[in-house]
Coordinates of C-alpha atoms in Angstrom, one line a residue:
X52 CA 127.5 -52.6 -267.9
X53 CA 123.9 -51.8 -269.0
X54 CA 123.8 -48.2 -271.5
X55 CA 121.5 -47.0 -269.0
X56 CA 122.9 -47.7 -265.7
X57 CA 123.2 -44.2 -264.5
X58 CA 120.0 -43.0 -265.5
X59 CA 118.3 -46.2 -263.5
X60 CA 120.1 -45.1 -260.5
X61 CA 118.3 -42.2 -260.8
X62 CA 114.5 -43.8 -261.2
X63 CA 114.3 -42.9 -265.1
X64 CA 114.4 -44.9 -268.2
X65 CA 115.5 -43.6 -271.5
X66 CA 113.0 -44.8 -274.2
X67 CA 113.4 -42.8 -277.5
X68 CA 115.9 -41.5 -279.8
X69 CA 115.5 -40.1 -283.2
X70 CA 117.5 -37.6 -285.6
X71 CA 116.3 -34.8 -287.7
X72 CA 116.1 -35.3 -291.8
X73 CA 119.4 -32.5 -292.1
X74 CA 121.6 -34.8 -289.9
X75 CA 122.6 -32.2 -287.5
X76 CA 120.1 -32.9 -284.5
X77 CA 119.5 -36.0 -282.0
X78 CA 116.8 -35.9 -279.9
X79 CA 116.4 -38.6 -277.1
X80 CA 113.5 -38.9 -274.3
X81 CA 113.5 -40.3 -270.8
X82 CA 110.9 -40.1 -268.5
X83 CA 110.9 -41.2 -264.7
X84 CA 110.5 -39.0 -261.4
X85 CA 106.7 -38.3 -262.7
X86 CA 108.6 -36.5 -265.4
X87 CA 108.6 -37.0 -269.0
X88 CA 111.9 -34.7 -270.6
X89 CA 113.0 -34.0 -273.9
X90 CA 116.8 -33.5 -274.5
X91 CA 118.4 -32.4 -278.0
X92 CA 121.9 -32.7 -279.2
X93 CA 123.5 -30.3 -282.1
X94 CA 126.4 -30.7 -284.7
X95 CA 128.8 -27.6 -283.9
X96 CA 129.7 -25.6 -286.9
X97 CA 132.5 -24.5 -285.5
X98 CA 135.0 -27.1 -287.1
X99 CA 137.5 -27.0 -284.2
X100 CA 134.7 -28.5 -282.0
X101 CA 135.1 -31.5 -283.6
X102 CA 135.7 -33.7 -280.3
X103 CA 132.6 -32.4 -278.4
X104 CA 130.2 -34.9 -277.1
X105 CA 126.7 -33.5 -278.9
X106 CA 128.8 -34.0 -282.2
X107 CA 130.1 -37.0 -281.8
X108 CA 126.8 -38.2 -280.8
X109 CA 124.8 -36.3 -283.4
X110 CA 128.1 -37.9 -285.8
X111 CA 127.9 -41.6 -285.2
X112 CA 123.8 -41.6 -284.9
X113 CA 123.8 -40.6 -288.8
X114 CA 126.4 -42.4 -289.5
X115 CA 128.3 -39.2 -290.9
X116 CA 131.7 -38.8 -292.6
X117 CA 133.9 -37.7 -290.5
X118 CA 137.8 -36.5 -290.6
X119 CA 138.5 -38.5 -287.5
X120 CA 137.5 -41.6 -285.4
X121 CA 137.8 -39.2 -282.8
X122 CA 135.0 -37.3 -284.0
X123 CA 132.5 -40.0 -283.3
X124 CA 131.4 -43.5 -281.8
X125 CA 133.2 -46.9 -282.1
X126 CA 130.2 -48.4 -282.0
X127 CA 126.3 -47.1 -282.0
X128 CA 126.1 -48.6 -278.4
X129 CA 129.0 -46.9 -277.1
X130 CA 127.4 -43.2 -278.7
X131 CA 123.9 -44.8 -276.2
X132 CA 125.9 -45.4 -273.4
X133 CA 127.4 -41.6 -273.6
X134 CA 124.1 -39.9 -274.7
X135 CA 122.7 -41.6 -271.3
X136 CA 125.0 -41.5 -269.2
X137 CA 125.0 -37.5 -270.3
X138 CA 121.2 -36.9 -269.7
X139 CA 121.6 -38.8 -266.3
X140 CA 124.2 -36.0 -265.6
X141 CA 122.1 -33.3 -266.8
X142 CA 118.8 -34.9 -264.9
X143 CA 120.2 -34.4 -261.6
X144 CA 120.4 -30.7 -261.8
X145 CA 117.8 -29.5 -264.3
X146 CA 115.3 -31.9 -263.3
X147 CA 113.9 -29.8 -260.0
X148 CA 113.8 -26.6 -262.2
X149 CA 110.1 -25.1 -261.9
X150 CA 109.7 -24.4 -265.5
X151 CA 111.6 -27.7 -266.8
X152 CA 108.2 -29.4 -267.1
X153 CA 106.4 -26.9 -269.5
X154 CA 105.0 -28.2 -272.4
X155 CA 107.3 -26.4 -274.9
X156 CA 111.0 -27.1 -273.2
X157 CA 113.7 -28.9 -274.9
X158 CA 116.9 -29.5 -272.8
X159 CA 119.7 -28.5 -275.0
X160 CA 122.7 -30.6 -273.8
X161 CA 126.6 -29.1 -274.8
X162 CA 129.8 -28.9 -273.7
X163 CA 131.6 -26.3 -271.7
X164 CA 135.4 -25.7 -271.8
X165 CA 136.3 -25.1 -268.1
X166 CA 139.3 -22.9 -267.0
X167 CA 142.0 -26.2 -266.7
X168 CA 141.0 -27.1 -270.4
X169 CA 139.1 -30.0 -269.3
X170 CA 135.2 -30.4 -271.0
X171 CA 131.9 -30.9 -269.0
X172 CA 128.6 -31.3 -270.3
X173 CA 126.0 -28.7 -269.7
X174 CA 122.7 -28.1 -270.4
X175 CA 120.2 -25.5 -270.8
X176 CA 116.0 -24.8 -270.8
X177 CA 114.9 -23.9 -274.1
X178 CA 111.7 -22.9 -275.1
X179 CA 111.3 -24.4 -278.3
X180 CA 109.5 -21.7 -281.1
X181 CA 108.3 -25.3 -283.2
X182 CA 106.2 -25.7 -279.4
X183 CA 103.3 -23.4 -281.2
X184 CA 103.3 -24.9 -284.9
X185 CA 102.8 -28.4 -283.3
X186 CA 99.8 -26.6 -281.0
X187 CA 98.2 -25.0 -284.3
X188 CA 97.8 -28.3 -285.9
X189 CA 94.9 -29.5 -282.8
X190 CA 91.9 -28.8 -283.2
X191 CA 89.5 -27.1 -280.1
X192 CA 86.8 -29.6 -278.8
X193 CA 84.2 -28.0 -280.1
X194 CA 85.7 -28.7 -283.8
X195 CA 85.1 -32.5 -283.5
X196 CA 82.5 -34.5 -284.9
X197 CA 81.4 -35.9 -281.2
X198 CA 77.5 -36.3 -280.7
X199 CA 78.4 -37.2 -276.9
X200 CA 79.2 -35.2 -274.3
X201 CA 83.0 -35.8 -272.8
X202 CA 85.7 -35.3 -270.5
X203 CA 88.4 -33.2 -270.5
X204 CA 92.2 -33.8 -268.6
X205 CA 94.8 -31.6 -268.9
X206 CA 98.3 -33.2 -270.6
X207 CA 100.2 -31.8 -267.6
X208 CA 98.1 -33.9 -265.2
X209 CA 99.4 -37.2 -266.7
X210 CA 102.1 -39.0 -265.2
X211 CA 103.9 -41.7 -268.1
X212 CA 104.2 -45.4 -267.3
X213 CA 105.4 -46.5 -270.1
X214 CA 104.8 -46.9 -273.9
X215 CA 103.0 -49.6 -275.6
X216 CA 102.6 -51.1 -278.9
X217 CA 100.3 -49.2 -281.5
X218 CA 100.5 -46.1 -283.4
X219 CA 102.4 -42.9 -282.3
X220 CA 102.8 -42.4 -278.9
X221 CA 100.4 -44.8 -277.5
X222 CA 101.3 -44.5 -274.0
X223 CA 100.3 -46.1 -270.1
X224 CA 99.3 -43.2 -267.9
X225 CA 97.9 -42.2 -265.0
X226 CA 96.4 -38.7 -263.8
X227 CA 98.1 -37.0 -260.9
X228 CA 94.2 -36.5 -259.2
X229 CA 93.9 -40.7 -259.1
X230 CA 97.1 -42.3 -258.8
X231 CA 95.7 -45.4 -258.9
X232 CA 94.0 -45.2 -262.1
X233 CA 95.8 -46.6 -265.5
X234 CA 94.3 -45.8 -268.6
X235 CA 96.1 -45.4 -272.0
X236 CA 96.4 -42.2 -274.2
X237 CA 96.8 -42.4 -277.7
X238 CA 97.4 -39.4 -279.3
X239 CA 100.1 -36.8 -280.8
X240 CA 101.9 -35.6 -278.2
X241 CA 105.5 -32.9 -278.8
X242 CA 107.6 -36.2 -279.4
X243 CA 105.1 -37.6 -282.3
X244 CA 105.2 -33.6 -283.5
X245 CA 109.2 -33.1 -283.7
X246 CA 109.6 -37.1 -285.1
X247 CA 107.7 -36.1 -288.0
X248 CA 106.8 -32.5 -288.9
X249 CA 109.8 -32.2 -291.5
X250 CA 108.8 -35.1 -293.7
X251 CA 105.1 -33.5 -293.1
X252 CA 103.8 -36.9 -292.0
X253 CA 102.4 -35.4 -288.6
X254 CA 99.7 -33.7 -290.9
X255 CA 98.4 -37.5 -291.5
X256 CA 99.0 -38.6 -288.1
X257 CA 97.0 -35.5 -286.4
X258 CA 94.1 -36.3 -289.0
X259 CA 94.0 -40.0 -288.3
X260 CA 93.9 -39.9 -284.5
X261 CA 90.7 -37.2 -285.0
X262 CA 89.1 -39.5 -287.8
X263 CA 89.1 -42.4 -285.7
X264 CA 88.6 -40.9 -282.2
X265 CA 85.3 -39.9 -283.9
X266 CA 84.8 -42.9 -285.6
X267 CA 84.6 -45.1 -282.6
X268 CA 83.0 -42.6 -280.9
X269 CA 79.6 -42.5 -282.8
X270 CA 79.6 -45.8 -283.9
X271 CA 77.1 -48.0 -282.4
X272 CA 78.6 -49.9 -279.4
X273 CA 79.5 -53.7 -279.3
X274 CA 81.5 -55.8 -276.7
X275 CA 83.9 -56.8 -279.3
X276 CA 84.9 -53.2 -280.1
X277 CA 87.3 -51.0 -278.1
X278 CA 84.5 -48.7 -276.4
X279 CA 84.9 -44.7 -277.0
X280 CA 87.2 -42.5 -275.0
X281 CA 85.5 -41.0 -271.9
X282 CA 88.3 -38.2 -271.6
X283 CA 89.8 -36.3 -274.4
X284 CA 93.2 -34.7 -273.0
X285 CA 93.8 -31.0 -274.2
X286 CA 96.8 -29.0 -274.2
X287 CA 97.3 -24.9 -274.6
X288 CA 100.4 -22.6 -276.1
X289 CA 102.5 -21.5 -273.6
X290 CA 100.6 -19.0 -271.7
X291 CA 97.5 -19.8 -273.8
X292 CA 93.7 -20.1 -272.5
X293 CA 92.5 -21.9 -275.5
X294 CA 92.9 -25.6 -275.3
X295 CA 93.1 -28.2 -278.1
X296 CA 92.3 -31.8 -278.2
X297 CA 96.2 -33.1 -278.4
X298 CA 95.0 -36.9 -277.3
X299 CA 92.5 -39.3 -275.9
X300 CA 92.2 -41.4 -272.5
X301 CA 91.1 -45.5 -272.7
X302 CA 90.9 -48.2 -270.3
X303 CA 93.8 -50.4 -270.2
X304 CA 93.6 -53.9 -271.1
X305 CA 96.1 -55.8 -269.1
X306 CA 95.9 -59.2 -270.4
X307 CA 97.7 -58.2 -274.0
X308 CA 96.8 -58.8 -277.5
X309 CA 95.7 -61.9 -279.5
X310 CA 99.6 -61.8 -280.8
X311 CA 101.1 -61.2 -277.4
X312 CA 99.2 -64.7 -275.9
X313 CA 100.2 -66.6 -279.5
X314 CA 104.1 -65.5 -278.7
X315 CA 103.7 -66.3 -275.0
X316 CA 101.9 -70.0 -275.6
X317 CA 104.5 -70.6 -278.1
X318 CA 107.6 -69.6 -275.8
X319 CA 106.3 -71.9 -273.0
X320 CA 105.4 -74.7 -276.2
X321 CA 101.6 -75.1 -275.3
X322 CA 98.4 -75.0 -277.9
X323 CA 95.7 -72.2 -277.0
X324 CA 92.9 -74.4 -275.8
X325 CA 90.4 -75.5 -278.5
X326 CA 87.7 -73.8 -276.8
X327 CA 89.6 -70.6 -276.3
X328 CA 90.6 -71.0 -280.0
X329 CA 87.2 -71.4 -281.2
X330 CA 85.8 -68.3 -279.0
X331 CA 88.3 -65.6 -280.2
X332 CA 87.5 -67.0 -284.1
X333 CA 83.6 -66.4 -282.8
X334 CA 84.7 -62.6 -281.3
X335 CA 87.1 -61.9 -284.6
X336 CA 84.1 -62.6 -287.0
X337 CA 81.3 -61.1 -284.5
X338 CA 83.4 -57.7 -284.3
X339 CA 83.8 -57.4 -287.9
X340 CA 80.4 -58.1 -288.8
X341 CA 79.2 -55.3 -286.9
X342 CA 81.6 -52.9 -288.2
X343 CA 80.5 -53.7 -292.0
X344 CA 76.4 -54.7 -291.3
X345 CA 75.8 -52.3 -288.2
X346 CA 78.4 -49.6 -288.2
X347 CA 78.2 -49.5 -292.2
X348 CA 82.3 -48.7 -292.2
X349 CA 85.6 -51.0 -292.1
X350 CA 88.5 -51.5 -290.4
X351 CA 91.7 -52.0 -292.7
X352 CA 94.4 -52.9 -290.2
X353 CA 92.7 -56.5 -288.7
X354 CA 95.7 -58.9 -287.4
X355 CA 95.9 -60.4 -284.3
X356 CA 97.8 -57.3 -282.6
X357 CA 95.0 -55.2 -282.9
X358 CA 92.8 -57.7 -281.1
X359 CA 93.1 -56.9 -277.1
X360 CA 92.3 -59.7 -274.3
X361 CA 89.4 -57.4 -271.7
X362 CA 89.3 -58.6 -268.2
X363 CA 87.3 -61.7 -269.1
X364 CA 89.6 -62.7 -271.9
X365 CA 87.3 -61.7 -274.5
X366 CA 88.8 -60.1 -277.7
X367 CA 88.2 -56.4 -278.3
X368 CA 89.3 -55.1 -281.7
X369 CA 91.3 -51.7 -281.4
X370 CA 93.4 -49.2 -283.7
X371 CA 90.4 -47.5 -285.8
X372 CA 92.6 -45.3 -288.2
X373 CA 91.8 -46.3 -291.0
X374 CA 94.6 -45.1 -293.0
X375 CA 97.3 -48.1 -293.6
X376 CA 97.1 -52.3 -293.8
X377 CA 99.6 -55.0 -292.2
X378 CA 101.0 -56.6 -294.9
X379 CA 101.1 -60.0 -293.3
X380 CA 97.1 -60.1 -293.6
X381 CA 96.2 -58.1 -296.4
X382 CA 94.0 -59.3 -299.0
X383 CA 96.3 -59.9 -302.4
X384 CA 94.0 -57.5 -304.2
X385 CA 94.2 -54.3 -302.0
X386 CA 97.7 -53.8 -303.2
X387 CA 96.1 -50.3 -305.5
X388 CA 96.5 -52.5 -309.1
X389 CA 92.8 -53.7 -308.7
X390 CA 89.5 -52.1 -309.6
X391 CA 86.5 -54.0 -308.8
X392 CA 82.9 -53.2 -310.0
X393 CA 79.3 -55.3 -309.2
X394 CA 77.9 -57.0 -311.8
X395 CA 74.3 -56.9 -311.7
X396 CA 72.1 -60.3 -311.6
X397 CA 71.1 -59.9 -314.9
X398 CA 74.5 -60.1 -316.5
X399 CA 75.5 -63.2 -314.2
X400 CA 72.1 -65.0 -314.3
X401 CA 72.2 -65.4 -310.6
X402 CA 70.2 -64.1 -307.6
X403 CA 73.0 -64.2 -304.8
X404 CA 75.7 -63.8 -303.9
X405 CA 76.7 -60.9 -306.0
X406 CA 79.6 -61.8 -308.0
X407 CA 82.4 -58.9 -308.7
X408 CA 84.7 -58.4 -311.5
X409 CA 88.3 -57.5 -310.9
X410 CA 90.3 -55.7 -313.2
X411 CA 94.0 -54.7 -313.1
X412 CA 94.0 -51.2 -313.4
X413 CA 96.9 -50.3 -316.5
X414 CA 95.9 -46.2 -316.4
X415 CA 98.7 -43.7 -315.4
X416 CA 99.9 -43.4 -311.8
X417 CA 97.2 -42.9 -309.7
X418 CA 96.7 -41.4 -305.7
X419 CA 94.2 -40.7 -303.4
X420 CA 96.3 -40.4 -300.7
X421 CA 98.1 -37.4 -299.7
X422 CA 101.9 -37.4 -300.8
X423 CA 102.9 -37.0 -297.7
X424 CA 101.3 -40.5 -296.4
X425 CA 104.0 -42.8 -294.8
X426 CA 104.4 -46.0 -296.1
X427 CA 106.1 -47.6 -299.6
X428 CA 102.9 -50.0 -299.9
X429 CA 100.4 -49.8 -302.9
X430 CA 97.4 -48.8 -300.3
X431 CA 99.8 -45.9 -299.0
X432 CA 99.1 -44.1 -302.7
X433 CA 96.3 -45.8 -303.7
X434 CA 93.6 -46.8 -300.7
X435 CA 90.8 -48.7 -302.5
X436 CA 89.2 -48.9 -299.4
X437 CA 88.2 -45.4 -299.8
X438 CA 87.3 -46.2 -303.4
X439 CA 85.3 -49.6 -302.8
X440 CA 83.8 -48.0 -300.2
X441 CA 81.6 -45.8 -301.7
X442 CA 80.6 -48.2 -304.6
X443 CA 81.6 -51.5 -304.0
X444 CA 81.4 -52.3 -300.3
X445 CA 81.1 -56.1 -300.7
X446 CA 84.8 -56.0 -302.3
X447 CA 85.7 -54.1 -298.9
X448 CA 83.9 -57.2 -297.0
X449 CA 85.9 -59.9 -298.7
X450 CA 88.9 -58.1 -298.4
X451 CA 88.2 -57.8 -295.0
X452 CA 87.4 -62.0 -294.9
X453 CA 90.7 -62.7 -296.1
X454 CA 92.6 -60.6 -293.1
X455 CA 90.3 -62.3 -291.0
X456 CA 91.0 -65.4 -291.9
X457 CA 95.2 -65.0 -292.0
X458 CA 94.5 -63.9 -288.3
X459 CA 92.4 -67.4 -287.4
X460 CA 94.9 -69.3 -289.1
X461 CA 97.6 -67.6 -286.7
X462 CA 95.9 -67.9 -283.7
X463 CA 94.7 -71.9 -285.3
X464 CA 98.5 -72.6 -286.3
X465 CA 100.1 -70.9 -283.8
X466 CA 103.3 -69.8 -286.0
X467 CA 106.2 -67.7 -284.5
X468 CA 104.7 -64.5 -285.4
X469 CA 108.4 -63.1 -285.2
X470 CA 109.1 -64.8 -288.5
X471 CA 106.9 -62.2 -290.3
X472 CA 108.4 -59.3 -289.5
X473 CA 110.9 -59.6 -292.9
X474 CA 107.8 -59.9 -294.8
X475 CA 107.2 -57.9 -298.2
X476 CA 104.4 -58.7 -299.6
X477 CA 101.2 -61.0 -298.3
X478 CA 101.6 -63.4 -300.7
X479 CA 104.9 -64.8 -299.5
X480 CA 102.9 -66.4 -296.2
X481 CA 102.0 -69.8 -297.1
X482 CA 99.4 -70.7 -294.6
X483 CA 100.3 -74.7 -293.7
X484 CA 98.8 -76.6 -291.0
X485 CA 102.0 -78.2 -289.5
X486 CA 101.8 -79.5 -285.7
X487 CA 97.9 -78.4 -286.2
X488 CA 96.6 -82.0 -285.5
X489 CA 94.8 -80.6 -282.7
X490 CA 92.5 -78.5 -284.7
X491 CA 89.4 -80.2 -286.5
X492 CA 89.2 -80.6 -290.1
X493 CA 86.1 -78.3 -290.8
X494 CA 87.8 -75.4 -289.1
X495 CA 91.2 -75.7 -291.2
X496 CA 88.5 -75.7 -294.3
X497 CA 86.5 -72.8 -292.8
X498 CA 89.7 -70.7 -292.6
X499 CA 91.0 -71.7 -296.3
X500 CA 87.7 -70.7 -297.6
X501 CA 89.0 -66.9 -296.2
X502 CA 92.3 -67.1 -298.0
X503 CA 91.2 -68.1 -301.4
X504 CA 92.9 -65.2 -303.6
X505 CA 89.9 -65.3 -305.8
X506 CA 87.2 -62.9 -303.6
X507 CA 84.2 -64.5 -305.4
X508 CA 85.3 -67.7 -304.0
X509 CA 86.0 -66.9 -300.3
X510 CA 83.0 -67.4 -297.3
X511 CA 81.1 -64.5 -296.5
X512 CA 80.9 -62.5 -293.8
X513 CA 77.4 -63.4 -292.5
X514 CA 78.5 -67.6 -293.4
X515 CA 81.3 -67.1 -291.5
X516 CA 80.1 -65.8 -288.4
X517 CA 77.7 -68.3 -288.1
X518 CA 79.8 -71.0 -288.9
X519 CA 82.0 -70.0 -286.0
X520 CA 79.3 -69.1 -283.5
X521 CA 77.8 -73.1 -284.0
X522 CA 81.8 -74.8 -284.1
X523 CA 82.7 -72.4 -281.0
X524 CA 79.5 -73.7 -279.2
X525 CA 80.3 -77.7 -280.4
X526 CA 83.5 -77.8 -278.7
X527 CA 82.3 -76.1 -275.5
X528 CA 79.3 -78.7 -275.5
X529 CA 81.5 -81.8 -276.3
X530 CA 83.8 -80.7 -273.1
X531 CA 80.7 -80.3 -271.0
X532 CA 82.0 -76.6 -269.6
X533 CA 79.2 -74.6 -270.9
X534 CA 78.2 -71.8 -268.6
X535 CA 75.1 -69.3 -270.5
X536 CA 75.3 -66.2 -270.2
X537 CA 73.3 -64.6 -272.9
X538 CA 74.4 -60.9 -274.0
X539 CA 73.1 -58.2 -276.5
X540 CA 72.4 -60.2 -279.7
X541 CA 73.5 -59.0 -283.5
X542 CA 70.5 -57.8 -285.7
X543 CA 71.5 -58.6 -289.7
X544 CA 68.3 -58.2 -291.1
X545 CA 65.4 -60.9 -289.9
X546 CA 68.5 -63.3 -288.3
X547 CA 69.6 -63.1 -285.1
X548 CA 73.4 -64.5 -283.8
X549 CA 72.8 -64.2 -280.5
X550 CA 76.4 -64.2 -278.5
X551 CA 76.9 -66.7 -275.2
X552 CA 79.7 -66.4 -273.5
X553 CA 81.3 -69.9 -271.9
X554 CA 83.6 -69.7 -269.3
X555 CA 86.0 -72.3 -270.0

């Protein structure tokens, strides 16, 4: 028996659960029906209630004591089963309500003692007060630093598909005008609001989605980056005629991530084809060479998830932020214990490249992060990309060389990515080249000239792109597939990298 049998008789899928920080609330979301509901389960004060379902559930999902095994859960999937099986109960006759789809309504699930002593669960439509506090955190359109004109969609207008991978409550949706359509909102939506408001975290997730809706936005366009959103999606207080910008509308990208076709070539036990391999490395370096040379900014969080497959099965670099870094391809020396400063030519007797000088920094505790930043990693208190940026940006653009090159030795290697997910600290990855027989010599030398821990040592940005765009072109030439189609080119200076795509 599935935990959420009854509610899939019904069309609708349970997908989130979560608890408040006093351990007295669970909250749990379903959506389904074109509906997306929010139920909430309380710990009764009343000690002689100590056998009702919303306490039990509320007991067991916090893992509180307790003066009796009757007052909570065997097991946390026998507490999931209930809590579903309860909302299924409660969806079948709150669901048709007309105001059970406001913006603002929690679903308040209880029990009822009946006249022959026996309990029921019941339910009513609240209109949560917290509704407004979330809505005074958005900002109105015209507060954004857009220099385009854009749409607008109502939040009530989308219908959830389901949620995908990424930050917050990256969602599929489509509108209720195109039913057709698919496009993906990212955003803060009620949810993101009540999962995080306590800890004050939602404060940094409402700034990040603005900083990097506008980043993207007015940075110059290339094919290798996620294009702007054409629809922001706005959202008002309950009768309210002032609308704030609560989320953003994208295509959506059905062919996965970079990670999703490593995991899926590995499960069936195939190698990415060389070619292929050769023309995502070409698309990795070409996207993040614009973002430093063109767009003048950085990325922070490049890994192989963040890397979608378009229509065509070229990458597209996503998830602008900004704001935190994957520890399974950070650069060693973005861990917040490093200052870096330029040292000019005279100093070094050389002419080029630049050559830095790291220093571990031994001061008192430092932050330029707020204190209410998620995360336990040295970056989460102490960003040095919003230090180096301002006066160092060729430490940003090493940094940057060694992510890069952590990702091209995944998608190269083709490791179970799975085996990451314990990791602590980037150092721990030792980048091997077992079963790797397949990929040529210069490439596994290309990539280890990106991991060197030393940044004065690693390839540079402009080297590396080049050195990719001429290996990704060898390989296609020596299979005899090429098919030119010459695209927008890449202006660094007086060079130009002009980009051919080869169906392969």
């Amino acid at each position: 028996m599935g935990e959420q049998d009854e509610l899939e008789a019904l069309g609708v899928a349970g997908e989130w659960i979560w608890g408040n920080d006093l351990e007295t609330i669970l909250f749990a979301q379903a959506f389904g029906q074109k509906k997306t509901l929010i139920f909430r389960f309380t710990l009764d004060d009343d000690p002689t209630q100590w056998q009702a379902l919303p306490t039990r559930i509320v007991n067991c999902y916090h893992d509180r004591e307790v003066n009796s095994t009757s007052a909570t859960f065997t097991t946390r999937l026998s507490m999931r089963r209930a809590l579903w099986s309860a909302i299924a109960k409660v969806w079948v006759e709150c669901s048709d309500k007309p105001t059970v789809e406001e913006h603002d309504v929690i679903i308040d699930i209880y029990d009822l003692e009946s006249t022959d002593a026996t309990l029921r669960t019941s339910w009513s439509i609240c209109h949560e007060v917290f509704f407004d506090d979330y809505v005074d955190l958005l900002l109105p359109l015209d507060q954004l630093s857009i220099k385009r004109s854009m749409n607008t969609a109502d939040f009530g207008e989308l219908i959830r598909l389901n949620q995908l991978g990424g930050r917050g409550c990256t969602t599929l949706v489509y509108s209720l005008s195109d039913p057709s359509s698919q496009f993906v909102f990212k955003g803060i939506d009620f949810r993101t609001y009540l999962n995080s408001y306590e800890s004050g975290h939602i404060r940094e997730e409402v700034k990040t989605f603005y900083q990097s809706t506008e980043l993207v936005s007015n940075m110059p366009r290339h094919p290798n980056i996620m294009t702007p959103a054409q629809t922001l999606v706005t959202i008002c207080k309950r009768g309210g005629d002032r609308p704030v910008v609560c989320g953003s509308l994208y295509p959506f990208l059905s062919n996965g991530s970079l990670a999703s076709q490593i995991d899926k070539k590995n499960e069936s036990h195939e190698r990415i084809p060389l070619s292929r391999k050769g023309q995502w490395c070409y698309q990795m370096a070409a996207a993040v060479a614009h973002t430093h040379f063109v767009a003048h900014t950085y990325h922070m969080d490049i890994k192989p998830g963040n890397f979608l497959l378009d229509a065509d099965f070229n990458l597209v670099l996503i998830d602008w932020e900004q704001s935190d870094a994957p520890v399974t391809t950070a650069a060693p020396e973005i861990d917040g214990t490093w200052d870096v400063e330029e040292l000019s030519t005279e100093s070094t007797g050389r002419t080029s490249p630049p050559t830095l000088r790291y220093q571990k920094y031994t001061g008192p505790e430092r932050r330029n992060m707020p204190e209410t930043t998620p995360g336990v990693n040295g970056w989460n208190k102490w960003n040095v990309f919003l230090d180096w940026s301002k006066h160092c940006p060729k430490a940003l653009e090493l940094a940057e060389i060694f992510s890069l090159g952590r990702s091209m030795w995944m998608l190269l290697r083709q490791p179970d990515l799975n085996a990451f997910e314990d990791v602590m600290r980037t150092e721990e990855i030792v980048e091997d080249w077992e079963s790797s027989d397949d990929i040529p010599a210069h490439w596994r030398h290309a990539v280890e000239r990106c991991l060197t821990h030393d940044p004065n040592k690693r390839i540079g940005l402009r080297d590396l792109l080049a050195f990719w765009d001429n290996a990704w072109h060898e390989i296609d030439e020596h299979n005899n597939k090429m098919i030119p189609a010459v695209v927008p080119c890449l202006y660094y200076g007086s060079k130009i990298f002009s980009i051919i795509l080869a169906l392969s």
